[in-house]
Coordinates of C-alpha atoms in Angstrom, one line a residue:
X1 CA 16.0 11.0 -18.4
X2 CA 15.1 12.4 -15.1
X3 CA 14.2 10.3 -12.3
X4 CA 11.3 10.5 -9.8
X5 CA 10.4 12.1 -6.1
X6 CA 13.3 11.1 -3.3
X7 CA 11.5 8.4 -1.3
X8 CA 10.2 9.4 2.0
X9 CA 10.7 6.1 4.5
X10 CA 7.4 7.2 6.6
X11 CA 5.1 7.3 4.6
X12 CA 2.3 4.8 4.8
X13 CA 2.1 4.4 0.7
X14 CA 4.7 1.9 -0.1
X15 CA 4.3 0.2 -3.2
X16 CA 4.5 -3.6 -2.9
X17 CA 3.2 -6.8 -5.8
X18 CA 0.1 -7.9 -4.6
X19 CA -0.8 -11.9 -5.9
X20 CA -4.1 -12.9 -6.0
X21 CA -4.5 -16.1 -8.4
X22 CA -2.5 -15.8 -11.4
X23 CA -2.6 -12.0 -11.5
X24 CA -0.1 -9.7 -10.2
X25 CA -1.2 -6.2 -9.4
X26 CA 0.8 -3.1 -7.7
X27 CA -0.6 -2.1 -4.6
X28 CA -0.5 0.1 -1.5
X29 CA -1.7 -1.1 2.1
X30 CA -2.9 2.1 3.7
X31 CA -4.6 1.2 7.1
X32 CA -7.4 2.3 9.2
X33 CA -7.9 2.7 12.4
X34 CA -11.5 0.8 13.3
X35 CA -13.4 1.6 16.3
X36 CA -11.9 -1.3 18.7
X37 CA -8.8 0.5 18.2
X38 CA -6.8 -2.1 15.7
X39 CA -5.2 -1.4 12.8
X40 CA -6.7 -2.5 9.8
X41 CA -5.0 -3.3 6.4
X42 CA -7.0 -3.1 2.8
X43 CA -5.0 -3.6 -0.8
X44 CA -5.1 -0.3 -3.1
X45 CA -4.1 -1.3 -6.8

């Protein structure tokens, strides 16, 4: 079986397990960069 893409340690799209009650979901936290100038986070499943 072959295996996937070489990880790139910079990227902003890590994969992590996001919880939210009883369900479990993949996710990414890309962030933004609102207008105050902070960094914001949102969950991607």
């Amino acid at each position: 079986m072959r295996t996937g893409r070489p990880v790139k340690a910079d990227t902003i799209y890590k994969m992590q397990i996001h919880v939210n009650g009883t369900h479990r979901y993949a996710s990414t936290q890309p962030f933004t960069v609102g207008e105050d100038g902070k960094k914001r986070y949102t969950h991607k499943h």
